[in-house]
Short mmCIF file of C-alpha atoms in Angstrom, two decimals:
data_model
loop_
_atom_site.label_atom_id
_atom_site.label_comp_id
_atom_site.label_asym_id
_atom_site.label_seq_id
_atom_site.Cartn_x
_atom_site.Cartn_y
_atom_site.Cartn_z
CA MET A 46 79.02 -4.59 3.30
CA ASN A 47 77.84 -8.03 2.22
CA GLU A 48 74.62 -9.57 3.34
CA GLN A 49 76.22 -11.97 5.82
CA THR A 50 77.82 -9.17 7.90
CA LYS A 51 74.59 -7.21 7.75
CA GLU A 52 72.69 -10.20 9.05
CA GLY A 53 75.18 -10.51 11.88
CA ILE A 54 74.79 -6.89 12.89
CA VAL A 55 71.01 -7.13 12.73
CA LYS A 56 71.08 -10.22 14.92
CA ILE A 57 73.16 -8.47 17.57
CA PHE A 58 70.82 -5.50 17.53
CA LEU A 59 67.77 -7.74 17.91
CA TRP A 60 69.39 -9.66 20.85
CA ILE A 61 70.02 -6.32 22.54
CA THR A 62 66.42 -5.13 22.26
CA GLY A 63 65.22 -8.48 23.65
CA ILE A 64 67.58 -8.21 26.61
CA ILE A 65 66.58 -4.63 27.28
CA SER A 66 62.91 -5.58 27.44
CA VAL A 67 63.55 -8.28 30.07
CA PHE A 68 66.01 -6.08 31.90
CA VAL A 69 63.44 -3.31 32.35
CA LEU A 70 60.93 -5.69 33.91
CA LEU A 71 63.36 -7.43 36.20
CA SER A 72 64.94 -4.17 37.33
CA ILE A 73 61.57 -2.73 38.30
CA ILE A 74 60.54 -5.77 40.34
CA PHE A 75 64.01 -6.04 41.83
CA TYR A 76 64.10 -2.38 42.75
CA VAL A 77 60.75 -2.49 44.47
CA PHE A 78 61.69 -5.71 46.25
CA VAL A 79 65.00 -4.45 47.53
CA ASN A 80 63.47 -1.21 48.82
CA GLY A 81 60.32 -2.69 50.13
CA VAL A 82 61.41 -5.88 51.86
CA GLY A 83 62.99 -3.99 54.79
CA VAL A 84 59.69 -2.35 55.63
CA ILE A 85 57.69 -5.51 55.79
CA SER A 86 57.12 -6.63 59.38
CA LEU A 87 54.32 -8.11 61.36
CA GLU A 88 53.36 -4.68 62.60
CA PHE A 89 53.33 -3.28 59.05
CA LEU A 90 51.03 -6.03 57.84
CA THR A 91 48.64 -6.05 60.75
CA GLY A 92 48.61 -2.50 62.11
CA LYS A 93 46.60 0.53 61.21
CA PRO A 94 48.12 3.54 59.50
CA TYR A 95 48.77 6.65 61.46
CA ARG A 96 49.69 9.76 59.51
CA PHE A 97 52.04 9.01 56.65
CA GLU A 98 54.96 7.53 58.51
CA TYR A 99 53.60 5.20 61.12
CA GLY A 100 51.52 2.08 61.64
CA GLY A 101 50.54 -0.69 59.29
CA ILE A 102 48.45 -1.32 56.23
CA LEU A 103 45.93 -3.90 57.31
CA PRO A 104 42.85 -1.72 56.54
CA GLN A 105 44.27 -1.11 53.04
CA ILE A 106 44.85 -4.78 52.35
CA VAL A 107 41.40 -5.68 53.63
CA GLY A 108 39.90 -2.81 51.67
CA SER A 109 41.50 -3.97 48.44
CA LEU A 110 40.19 -7.47 49.07
CA PHE A 111 36.65 -6.14 49.76
CA LEU A 112 36.73 -4.08 46.60
CA ILE A 113 37.69 -6.98 44.36
CA THR A 114 35.09 -9.17 45.99
CA ILE A 115 32.30 -6.77 45.11
CA CYS A 116 33.90 -6.31 41.71
CA LEU A 117 33.87 -10.09 41.25
CA LEU A 118 30.29 -10.48 42.43
CA PHE A 119 29.15 -7.86 39.92
CA ALA A 120 31.26 -8.54 36.88
CA ALA A 121 31.50 -12.36 36.93
CA PRO A 122 27.81 -13.32 36.70
CA ILE A 123 26.94 -10.60 34.14
CA GLY A 124 30.08 -11.12 32.09
CA ILE A 125 29.87 -14.90 32.00
CA GLY A 126 26.11 -14.75 31.26
CA SER A 127 26.54 -12.38 28.33
CA GLY A 128 29.57 -14.39 27.13
CA ILE A 129 27.46 -17.60 27.01
CA TYR A 130 24.58 -15.75 25.35
CA LEU A 131 26.79 -14.27 22.67
CA ALA A 132 28.56 -17.50 21.95
CA GLU A 133 25.61 -19.94 22.11
CA TYR A 134 22.26 -18.27 21.63
CA ALA A 135 22.75 -15.01 19.80
CA SER A 136 22.09 -15.00 16.10
CA ASP A 137 23.65 -12.30 14.06
CA ASN A 138 20.94 -9.69 14.50
CA LEU A 139 20.79 -6.03 15.36
CA PHE A 140 20.54 -6.72 19.09
CA THR A 141 23.78 -8.72 19.24
CA LYS A 142 25.52 -6.16 17.16
CA ILE A 143 24.54 -3.51 19.67
CA ILE A 144 25.77 -5.57 22.58
CA ARG A 145 29.04 -6.20 20.83
CA PHE A 146 29.42 -2.53 20.03
CA PHE A 147 28.82 -1.64 23.70
CA VAL A 148 31.31 -4.21 24.91
CA GLU A 149 33.99 -3.03 22.53
CA THR A 150 33.44 0.63 23.31
CA LEU A 151 33.43 0.01 27.03
CA ALA A 152 36.65 -1.96 26.61
CA GLY A 153 38.32 1.06 25.05
CA ILE A 154 37.31 3.57 27.72
CA PRO A 155 40.21 4.90 29.75
CA SER A 156 39.78 3.89 33.34
CA ILE A 157 39.74 7.52 34.52
CA ILE A 158 36.44 8.03 32.68
CA ILE A 159 34.89 5.06 34.53
CA GLY A 160 36.21 6.77 37.66
CA MET A 161 34.51 10.05 36.77
CA PHE A 162 31.29 8.24 36.11
CA GLY A 163 31.58 6.45 39.38
CA LEU A 164 32.21 9.67 41.26
CA ALA A 165 29.37 11.54 39.65
CA PHE A 166 26.75 8.78 39.58
CA LEU A 167 27.54 6.13 42.16
CA VAL A 168 29.12 8.43 44.75
CA HIS A 169 27.06 11.61 44.40
CA TYR A 170 23.70 10.18 43.58
CA LEU A 171 23.68 6.73 45.17
CA PHE A 172 26.08 5.37 47.79
CA GLY A 173 28.77 7.98 48.68
CA PHE A 174 32.39 6.99 48.93
CA SER A 175 32.07 3.33 49.73
CA VAL A 176 33.13 -0.24 49.11
CA LEU A 177 30.01 -0.66 47.01
CA SER A 178 30.71 2.35 44.72
CA GLY A 179 34.34 1.33 44.31
CA GLY A 180 33.60 -2.35 43.68
CA LEU A 181 30.84 -1.55 41.15
CA ALA A 182 33.08 0.92 39.29
CA LEU A 183 35.85 -1.67 39.11
CA GLY A 184 33.22 -4.15 37.91
CA PHE A 185 32.27 -1.80 35.03
CA MET A 186 35.96 -1.60 34.24
CA ILE A 187 36.58 -5.36 33.89
CA LEU A 188 33.12 -6.28 32.51
CA PRO A 189 34.12 -6.16 28.85
CA TRP A 190 37.09 -8.40 29.59
CA THR A 191 34.97 -11.01 31.38
CA VAL A 192 32.48 -10.99 28.50
CA ARG A 193 35.18 -11.50 26.03
CA VAL A 194 37.05 -14.31 27.80
CA SER A 195 33.82 -16.18 28.56
CA GLU A 196 32.68 -15.89 24.99
CA GLU A 197 35.97 -17.14 23.63
CA ALA A 198 36.07 -19.99 26.20
CA VAL A 199 32.60 -21.14 25.21
CA ARG A 200 33.40 -20.88 21.48
CA ALA A 201 36.50 -22.98 21.93
CA VAL A 202 34.49 -26.00 23.02
CA PRO A 203 34.52 -28.44 20.10
CA LYS A 204 31.25 -28.72 18.19
CA SER A 205 31.30 -32.53 18.38
CA TYR A 206 30.74 -32.34 22.19
CA ARG A 207 27.51 -30.46 21.64
CA GLU A 208 26.33 -32.69 18.87
CA ALA A 209 26.95 -35.77 21.01
CA SER A 210 24.88 -34.34 23.84
CA LEU A 211 22.05 -33.09 21.57
CA SER A 212 21.86 -36.44 19.78
CA LEU A 213 21.33 -38.13 23.17
CA GLY A 214 18.14 -36.11 23.50
CA ALA A 215 19.42 -33.36 25.75
CA THR A 216 17.81 -29.91 25.33
CA LYS A 217 19.87 -26.95 24.32
CA TRP A 218 20.07 -25.67 27.86
CA GLN A 219 21.03 -29.12 29.26
CA THR A 220 23.77 -29.27 26.70
CA VAL A 221 25.07 -25.84 27.55
CA TRP A 222 24.95 -26.44 31.24
CA ASN A 223 26.31 -30.02 31.41
CA VAL A 224 28.65 -30.21 28.51
CA VAL A 225 29.76 -26.87 27.12
CA LEU A 226 30.11 -25.00 30.45
CA LYS A 227 31.84 -27.93 32.09
CA SER A 228 34.62 -27.94 29.54
CA ALA A 229 34.80 -24.14 29.30
CA THR A 230 35.01 -23.62 33.05
CA PRO A 231 38.80 -23.68 33.43
CA SER A 232 39.33 -21.00 30.83
CA ILE A 233 36.46 -18.86 32.18
CA ILE A 234 37.85 -19.00 35.75
CA THR A 235 41.28 -18.11 34.60
CA GLY A 236 40.04 -15.25 32.51
CA VAL A 237 37.90 -13.80 35.30
CA LEU A 238 40.79 -14.07 37.80
CA LEU A 239 43.12 -12.27 35.37
CA GLY A 240 40.51 -9.51 35.21
CA ILE A 241 40.49 -9.33 39.01
CA GLY A 242 44.25 -9.04 38.84
CA LYS A 243 43.76 -5.94 36.71
CA ALA A 244 41.26 -4.55 39.12
CA ILE A 245 43.38 -4.92 42.20
CA GLY A 246 46.14 -2.66 40.82
CA GLU A 247 43.74 -0.01 39.49
CA THR A 248 44.13 3.32 41.17
CA ALA A 249 42.27 6.04 39.33
CA VAL A 250 38.86 4.39 39.61
CA VAL A 251 39.20 3.53 43.27
CA LEU A 252 40.66 6.93 44.19
CA LEU A 253 37.51 8.62 42.88
CA THR A 254 35.00 6.18 44.23
CA ALA A 255 36.10 4.30 47.37
CA GLY A 256 37.88 6.67 49.68
CA SER A 257 41.02 8.61 50.51
CA GLY A 258 43.29 5.65 51.01
CA LEU A 259 44.46 6.58 54.50
CA GLU A 260 41.46 5.18 56.37
CA ALA A 261 42.64 3.71 59.66
CA PHE A 262 39.58 1.51 60.27
CA LEU A 263 38.29 -1.72 58.88
CA PRO A 264 35.14 -1.40 56.81
CA ILE A 265 32.07 -2.82 58.66
CA SER A 266 29.46 -2.52 55.97
CA ILE A 267 29.61 -2.14 52.17
CA PHE A 268 28.52 1.50 52.54
CA ASP A 269 31.66 2.48 54.49
CA ALA A 270 34.50 4.34 52.84
CA VAL A 271 37.49 2.17 52.53
CA GLY A 272 41.21 2.52 51.94
CA SER A 273 43.03 0.43 49.28
CA LEU A 274 46.62 -0.31 48.57
CA PRO A 275 47.03 1.55 45.26
CA VAL A 276 45.47 4.71 46.63
CA TYR A 277 47.57 4.41 49.74
CA ILE A 278 50.69 4.21 47.60
CA TYR A 279 49.52 7.19 45.62
CA MET A 280 48.97 9.28 48.74
CA LEU A 281 52.34 8.41 50.22
CA ALA A 282 54.15 9.01 46.95
CA THR A 283 52.62 12.38 46.16
CA GLN A 284 52.04 13.84 49.62
CA GLY A 285 54.46 11.99 51.87
CA HIS A 286 57.63 14.02 51.14
CA THR A 287 59.63 12.14 53.79
CA SER A 288 61.90 9.18 53.15
CA ALA A 289 59.98 7.24 55.84
CA ALA A 290 56.82 7.64 53.85
CA PHE A 291 58.55 6.64 50.61
CA ASP A 292 59.90 3.51 52.30
CA ARG A 293 56.40 2.57 53.33
CA ALA A 294 55.21 3.16 49.75
CA TYR A 295 57.79 0.63 48.65
CA GLY A 296 56.59 -1.81 51.27
CA ALA A 297 52.91 -1.32 50.15
CA SER A 298 54.00 -1.70 46.46
CA LEU A 299 55.67 -4.96 47.30
CA VAL A 300 52.49 -6.20 49.07
CA LEU A 301 50.38 -5.09 46.10
CA ILE A 302 52.65 -6.82 43.55
CA THR A 303 52.68 -9.99 45.67
CA MET A 304 48.92 -10.03 45.83
CA PHE A 305 48.73 -9.50 42.09
CA LEU A 306 51.18 -12.34 41.46
CA ILE A 307 49.28 -14.67 43.81
CA ILE A 308 46.00 -14.01 41.88
CA ASN A 309 47.69 -14.53 38.52
CA LEU A 310 49.66 -17.66 39.42
CA GLY A 311 46.58 -18.95 41.30
CA ALA A 312 44.64 -18.54 38.07
CA LEU A 313 47.15 -20.55 36.12
CA PHE A 314 47.42 -23.34 38.66
CA LEU A 315 43.70 -23.57 39.11
CA ARG A 316 43.26 -23.94 35.37
CA ASN A 317 45.85 -26.69 35.12
CA TYR A 318 44.26 -28.44 38.11
CA LEU A 319 40.77 -28.27 36.66
CA ILE A 320 41.85 -29.44 33.26
CA ARG A 321 43.72 -32.41 34.79
CA ARG A 322 40.74 -33.33 36.93
CA GLN A 323 38.42 -33.38 33.91
CA ARG A 324 40.45 -35.98 32.13
CA MET B 121 26.70 3.21 27.01
CA PHE B 122 24.92 4.75 29.95
CA ILE B 123 28.37 5.87 31.12
CA ILE B 124 29.01 7.76 27.93
CA ALA B 125 25.59 9.33 27.85
CA PHE B 126 26.04 10.45 31.44
CA LEU B 127 29.41 11.97 30.67
CA LEU B 128 28.00 13.79 27.69
CA VAL B 129 25.14 15.31 29.68
CA GLU B 130 27.49 16.46 32.43
CA GLY B 131 30.14 17.81 30.09
CA TRP B 132 28.19 19.08 27.11
CA SER B 133 27.45 22.60 28.37
CA ALA B 134 31.17 23.36 28.83
CA ILE B 135 32.24 22.41 25.35
CA ASN B 136 32.64 25.32 23.03
CA LEU B 137 35.36 26.94 20.94
CA ASP B 138 36.91 28.79 23.84
CA PHE B 139 37.16 25.53 25.70
CA LEU B 140 38.81 23.58 22.88
CA PHE B 141 41.18 26.28 21.62
CA GLY B 142 41.61 28.50 24.69
CA LEU B 143 45.19 28.79 25.82
CA THR B 144 44.69 29.28 29.56
CA TRP B 145 43.42 26.78 32.06
CA HIS B 146 42.94 28.73 35.23
CA PRO B 147 39.88 27.50 37.09
CA SER B 148 39.92 30.13 39.86
CA ASN B 149 39.68 32.84 37.18
CA ASN B 150 36.98 30.93 35.37
CA GLU B 151 39.23 30.33 32.39
CA PHE B 152 38.93 26.87 30.90
CA GLY B 153 41.03 26.55 27.74
CA ILE B 154 42.45 23.11 27.20
CA LEU B 155 44.51 23.50 24.03
CA PRO B 156 47.89 23.26 25.92
CA ILE B 157 46.61 20.20 27.69
CA ILE B 158 45.54 18.47 24.47
CA ILE B 159 48.83 19.30 22.76
CA SER B 160 50.82 17.94 25.72
CA THR B 161 48.72 14.80 25.77
CA ILE B 162 49.43 14.14 22.11
CA ILE B 163 53.16 14.86 22.47
CA VAL B 164 53.44 12.56 25.45
CA GLY B 165 51.45 9.76 23.78
CA VAL B 166 53.29 9.95 20.37
CA GLY B 167 56.74 10.09 21.97
CA ALA B 168 56.02 7.13 24.19
CA VAL B 169 54.83 5.08 21.25
CA LEU B 170 57.93 5.99 19.24
CA ILE B 171 60.18 4.71 21.95
CA ALA B 172 58.07 1.56 22.17
CA LEU B 173 58.44 1.25 18.41
CA VAL B 174 62.22 1.43 18.49
CA ILE B 175 62.53 -1.22 21.16
CA GLY B 176 59.34 -3.21 20.82
CA VAL B 177 59.16 -4.01 17.15
CA PRO B 178 62.75 -5.30 16.93
CA CYS B 179 62.11 -7.32 20.05
CA ALA B 180 59.01 -8.80 18.45
CA ILE B 181 60.95 -9.66 15.26
CA PHE B 182 63.63 -11.24 17.49
CA LEU B 183 61.09 -13.30 19.40
CA ALA B 184 59.24 -14.50 16.27
CA GLU B 185 62.11 -15.13 13.94
CA PHE B 186 65.53 -15.33 15.56
CA ALA B 187 65.34 -16.22 19.23
CA PRO B 188 66.15 -19.77 20.29
CA ASN B 189 63.34 -21.45 22.14
CA TRP B 190 64.79 -21.19 25.63
CA VAL B 191 65.36 -17.43 25.26
CA ARG B 192 61.78 -17.04 24.04
CA ASN B 193 60.55 -18.98 27.05
CA ILE B 194 62.23 -16.45 29.31
CA ILE B 195 61.36 -13.23 27.51
CA LYS B 196 57.72 -13.99 26.64
CA PRO B 197 56.42 -14.59 30.18
CA SER B 198 58.47 -11.69 31.54
CA VAL B 199 56.93 -9.33 28.95
CA GLU B 200 53.45 -10.67 29.74
CA MET B 201 54.08 -10.09 33.43
CA LEU B 202 55.09 -6.54 32.72
CA VAL B 203 51.55 -5.92 31.45
CA GLY B 204 50.23 -6.58 34.89
CA VAL B 205 52.53 -4.48 37.02
CA PRO B 206 50.11 -1.99 38.52
CA SER B 207 50.49 1.41 36.96
CA ILE B 208 50.78 3.07 40.37
CA VAL B 209 53.86 1.00 41.11
CA LEU B 210 55.43 1.99 37.76
CA GLY B 211 54.61 5.61 38.45
CA PHE B 212 56.20 5.40 41.88
CA PHE B 213 59.25 3.73 40.36
CA GLY B 214 59.49 6.60 37.84
CA LEU B 215 59.07 9.24 40.57
CA MET B 216 61.80 7.68 42.73
CA LEU B 217 64.35 6.73 40.04
CA ILE B 218 63.76 8.37 36.69
CA VAL B 219 62.73 11.83 37.83
CA PRO B 220 65.78 12.42 40.10
CA PHE B 221 68.01 11.00 37.34
CA ILE B 222 66.70 13.54 34.85
CA ARG B 223 66.92 16.32 37.39
CA ASP B 224 70.53 15.57 38.20
CA ASN B 225 71.82 14.94 34.74
CA LEU B 226 69.74 17.05 32.36
CA GLY B 227 68.45 19.81 34.53
CA GLY B 228 64.96 21.16 34.98
CA ARG B 229 62.55 19.91 37.65
CA GLY B 230 62.93 16.34 36.50
CA GLU B 231 59.13 15.92 36.31
CA CYS B 232 58.81 16.40 32.63
CA ILE B 233 57.71 15.06 29.22
CA LEU B 234 60.81 12.91 28.95
CA ALA B 235 60.00 11.08 32.17
CA GLY B 236 56.43 10.58 30.93
CA TRP B 237 57.77 9.14 27.70
CA ILE B 238 59.96 6.62 29.53
CA ILE B 239 57.33 5.45 31.91
CA LEU B 240 54.61 5.24 29.23
CA SER B 241 56.89 3.43 26.79
CA ILE B 242 57.52 0.80 29.53
CA MET B 243 53.80 0.44 29.83
CA THR B 244 53.09 0.22 26.08
CA LEU B 245 56.03 -1.99 25.27
CA PRO B 246 54.37 -5.27 26.25
CA HIS B 247 51.33 -4.57 24.11
CA VAL B 248 53.51 -3.61 21.13
CA ILE B 249 55.68 -6.69 21.53
CA THR B 250 52.87 -9.23 21.98
CA ILE B 251 50.62 -7.95 19.16
CA SER B 252 53.49 -7.39 16.74
CA GLU B 253 54.86 -10.85 17.44
CA ASP B 254 51.47 -12.40 16.78
CA ALA B 255 51.27 -10.43 13.51
CA ILE B 256 54.71 -11.67 12.42
CA ARG B 257 53.93 -15.20 13.31
CA ALA B 258 50.72 -15.08 11.34
CA VAL B 259 52.63 -14.58 8.09
CA PRO B 260 52.34 -17.88 6.24
CA LYS B 261 55.45 -20.06 6.34
CA SER B 262 55.34 -20.58 2.55
CA TYR B 263 56.10 -16.89 1.95
CA ARG B 264 59.31 -17.26 3.93
CA GLU B 265 60.31 -20.51 2.30
CA ALA B 266 59.80 -18.99 -1.19
CA SER B 267 62.10 -16.14 -0.32
CA LEU B 268 64.75 -18.29 1.30
CA SER B 269 64.72 -20.70 -1.59
CA LEU B 270 65.46 -17.81 -3.95
CA GLY B 271 68.78 -17.44 -2.05
CA ALA B 272 67.77 -14.51 0.19
CA THR B 273 69.42 -14.42 3.62
CA LYS B 274 67.27 -14.66 6.69
CA TRP B 275 67.38 -10.92 7.31
CA GLN B 276 66.53 -10.06 3.71
CA THR B 277 63.53 -12.39 4.04
CA VAL B 278 62.40 -10.80 7.21
CA ARG B 279 62.82 -7.27 5.90
CA ASN B 280 61.30 -7.73 2.47
CA VAL B 281 58.76 -10.50 2.93
CA THR B 282 57.70 -11.03 6.51
CA LEU B 283 57.63 -7.42 7.65
CA THR B 284 55.80 -6.25 4.51
CA SER B 285 52.99 -8.66 5.11
CA ALA B 286 52.90 -8.10 8.90
CA LYS B 287 52.91 -4.31 8.50
CA SER B 288 49.28 -3.67 9.26
CA GLY B 289 49.34 -5.80 12.38
CA ILE B 290 52.40 -3.98 13.69
CA LEU B 291 50.78 -0.62 12.84
CA ALA B 292 47.68 -1.67 14.75
CA SER B 293 49.74 -2.59 17.77
CA LEU B 294 51.33 0.86 17.77
CA ILE B 295 48.04 2.69 17.45
CA LEU B 296 46.47 0.59 20.24
CA GLY B 297 49.54 1.32 22.33
CA MET B 298 48.98 5.01 21.74
CA GLY B 299 45.34 4.75 22.85
CA ASN B 300 46.57 3.07 26.03
CA ALA B 301 49.17 5.72 26.58
CA ILE B 302 46.76 8.55 26.23
CA GLY B 303 44.19 7.02 28.51
CA GLU B 304 46.77 6.05 31.19
CA THR B 305 46.39 8.11 34.31
CA MET B 306 48.28 7.35 37.46
CA ALA B 307 51.78 6.51 36.17
CA VAL B 308 51.86 9.64 34.00
CA LEU B 309 50.39 11.81 36.67
CA MET B 310 53.21 11.07 39.01
CA VAL B 311 56.06 11.91 36.69
CA ILE B 312 55.08 14.77 34.44
CA GLY B 313 54.87 17.59 37.02
CA ASN B 314 51.35 19.06 36.49
CA PRO B 315 52.05 22.77 36.73
CA ASN B 316 49.21 24.90 38.06
CA ILE B 317 48.86 26.76 34.77
CA PRO B 318 49.57 24.44 31.91
CA ILE B 319 51.68 25.79 29.05
CA ILE B 320 52.39 24.54 25.55
CA PRO B 321 55.73 22.78 26.09
CA THR B 322 58.78 24.05 24.30
CA SER B 323 61.29 21.43 25.46
CA ILE B 324 61.06 17.84 26.56
CA LEU B 325 62.24 18.94 30.00
CA ASP B 326 59.13 21.07 30.61
CA SER B 327 56.51 20.06 33.13
CA VAL B 328 53.19 19.52 31.47
CA ARG B 329 49.64 18.42 32.15
CA VAL B 330 47.78 15.79 30.24
CA LEU B 331 43.98 15.34 30.08
CA THR B 332 43.88 12.39 32.52
CA SER B 333 46.07 14.04 35.14
CA THR B 334 44.04 17.24 35.05
CA ILE B 335 40.88 15.28 35.79
CA VAL B 336 42.32 13.34 38.73
CA MET B 337 44.09 16.29 40.28
CA GLU B 338 41.09 18.61 40.31
CA ILE B 339 37.97 16.51 40.41
CA SER B 340 38.39 15.59 44.07
CA TYR B 341 38.19 19.16 45.28
CA VAL B 342 35.93 20.66 42.60
CA GLU B 343 32.77 22.40 43.74
CA TRP B 344 29.87 20.25 42.62
CA GLY B 345 27.69 21.87 40.02
CA SER B 346 30.16 24.60 39.21
CA GLN B 347 31.47 25.53 35.75
CA HIS B 348 34.76 23.95 36.79
CA GLN B 349 33.04 20.57 37.30
CA TYR B 350 31.38 20.78 33.90
CA ALA B 351 34.70 21.64 32.35
CA LEU B 352 36.34 18.61 33.92
CA PHE B 353 33.60 16.32 32.55
CA ALA B 354 34.07 18.01 29.16
CA ILE B 355 37.70 17.01 29.30
CA GLY B 356 36.47 13.50 29.91
CA VAL B 357 34.43 13.78 26.72
CA VAL B 358 37.42 15.05 24.76
CA LEU B 359 39.56 12.20 26.11
CA PHE B 360 36.97 9.65 25.20
CA VAL B 361 36.58 11.00 21.67
CA LEU B 362 40.36 11.05 21.21
CA VAL B 363 40.68 7.40 22.44
CA ALA B 364 37.68 6.30 20.37
CA ILE B 365 39.20 7.78 17.20
CA ILE B 366 42.49 6.01 17.87
CA ASN B 367 40.79 2.68 18.46
CA LEU B 368 38.78 3.05 15.25
CA MET B 369 42.04 3.70 13.39
CA ALA B 370 43.55 0.56 14.85
CA ARG B 371 40.53 -1.49 13.88
CA SER B 372 40.58 -0.22 10.31
CA ALA B 373 44.33 -1.00 10.11
CA ILE B 374 43.65 -4.57 11.15
CA GLN B 375 40.80 -4.97 8.68
CA ARG B 376 42.83 -3.50 5.83
CA GLY B 377 45.56 -6.06 6.67
CA MET B 378 43.05 -8.90 6.65
CA MET B 379 41.64 -7.90 3.30
CA LYS B 380 45.04 -7.96 1.66
CA ARG B 381 45.47 -11.67 2.41
#
C-alpha cells in the first residue's frame, strides 16, 4: 500500500471519529428534547409535585435557583478576591504556594467528597438539610474554578495599562480598582457564570446537603430543606418505576438543560456586550 | 484543606488491612472489605478512558490537522457543550437507552460495566478531545514544515513528528480523564447496577459497585456514629487518595513534556 492510499484511509477514519463525537452530543440532546417536550405544560412548570407521577416542578426550579444564588454569593467574592490577590499582590512566597496548592487540590476533589463533607459538617453540625448547606457545599465545589478564572483574567490585562495608571500618580489599589478590574470584568463574569452552570447540574453534592428532591413546598428561609431539579430527576429515575415518572424525568431534564444553556449563552452574550461597551 | 482533614478524622479509624483487602462488603454483618469495589472502580475507569482514547485522540488529530475550518466550527462548540450536559441527564439517558439495549442484545441485567464504560467515555471524551487538540496545536509549525519539505506525506508527518512531540500532552489528557471518570458519581451510579453484595467482576456484563456509588447509596441511611459511617468516610479517603495520585501523574506527564521542549 503506498503512502497516498494510506493517507486517504486515515483521513476517512478521522472524519468518522469527528462525526461520531458530534453525533453523540446531538443525539443525547435530541433524545431528551423529543421525550421531554410533550411533558412540558403550564401545570408542569408552575405546579407542585405530588408523589412521583403528578403535579409540577416549580419548587424544584425555585430550589435550584436558590441554591445557585447562595453558591454565587459565597464563591464569587472569595474566588474573585483570591484571584486578584494571587495575580496582583502575591509574591512568590510560601504563603502563596500554600494557597495555590489548596486551590489545586480542591479542584481535583471528586464532588461526592464535597458532598460527604457537606453532609457531615454543614448538615449534621450546623444547619441541617437546607438551602444554606447545599449552596455553601456547591460554593466549595466551584471555588477553585472561580479563583482560577479571576486570576487568569487579571493576569491577561496588559502591563502597559497598569504602568499608564501608576505613572499618573494612582496608588496600587486605585490602579487595580479602576484600570485592571475594569478591563478584566467581562472575563471574570463569564468565568463565574460558567462555574454556576456547573453547579446547577450537580447532583451528588445537593443530594447529600439540601434535601430529598421531592419537596412540595417553596422554601421560605435559607434554613429550609429544598428540592432541586437534578435530585428530582435522580429520584424519578431510580425510584419512579413507572413510565409516567420517567416521562416527567425527561421533562425535568429538558428544563435543567435549558436553564444550563441560558446561563452559558447568557455568559457569552454578557461578555460580548461588556467588551463592546468598553470600547 | 479543612475538608480533607475532616474526612481523614472521620474515616481514619476504619482504615486497616481488612478494610482495604477484605473481599466482602456487607454492612449489616459488620463486614467492610472494599477490595471488590476498588477493583471495579479501576476497571470501569480504565475501560472508559480506553474508549475515549480510541475515539477522542483521532478526533483531536482530525480537528487540529485535517478538518476544514467550517467543520471545526461545528465540532468544537458541540464538544465543549457536551462538557456541560449535567451528569444526571447523561445517567438518565444511559438508564433509558443504553441499559435496555444491552439487556436485550447481550443479555444480563443490562446495568453493567459495559454501560458504565459507554456513559463515562461520553463524559471523558470532551476533556480528551480538547486537551489533546491543544497539545497537538502547540507543536511548533517549523517541525511540520521540516518534515513536509523532506517529502513526507501529511499523515507521515502527523504520525512521526506531530504526535511524537504532542505525546505527553495527550497522555496527560487521558490521565486527567481517568481521574474524572473515577470521581464521577451520578451517571455511573445509575447504569452499573450496584448489587447489594459487591463481587469482583468476571465479565463486562456483571453488575458492579464503584467507590462513589457506594458512598451515595448508603450514606443517606447510615446510622450516624456507627462503624458503617466511618467505613463510608474511609471510602471517601481511599477515593481521594486514588484521584490525587492520578492528578499527580498527569501533572508530572505535563511537566516532562515541557522539559523536553
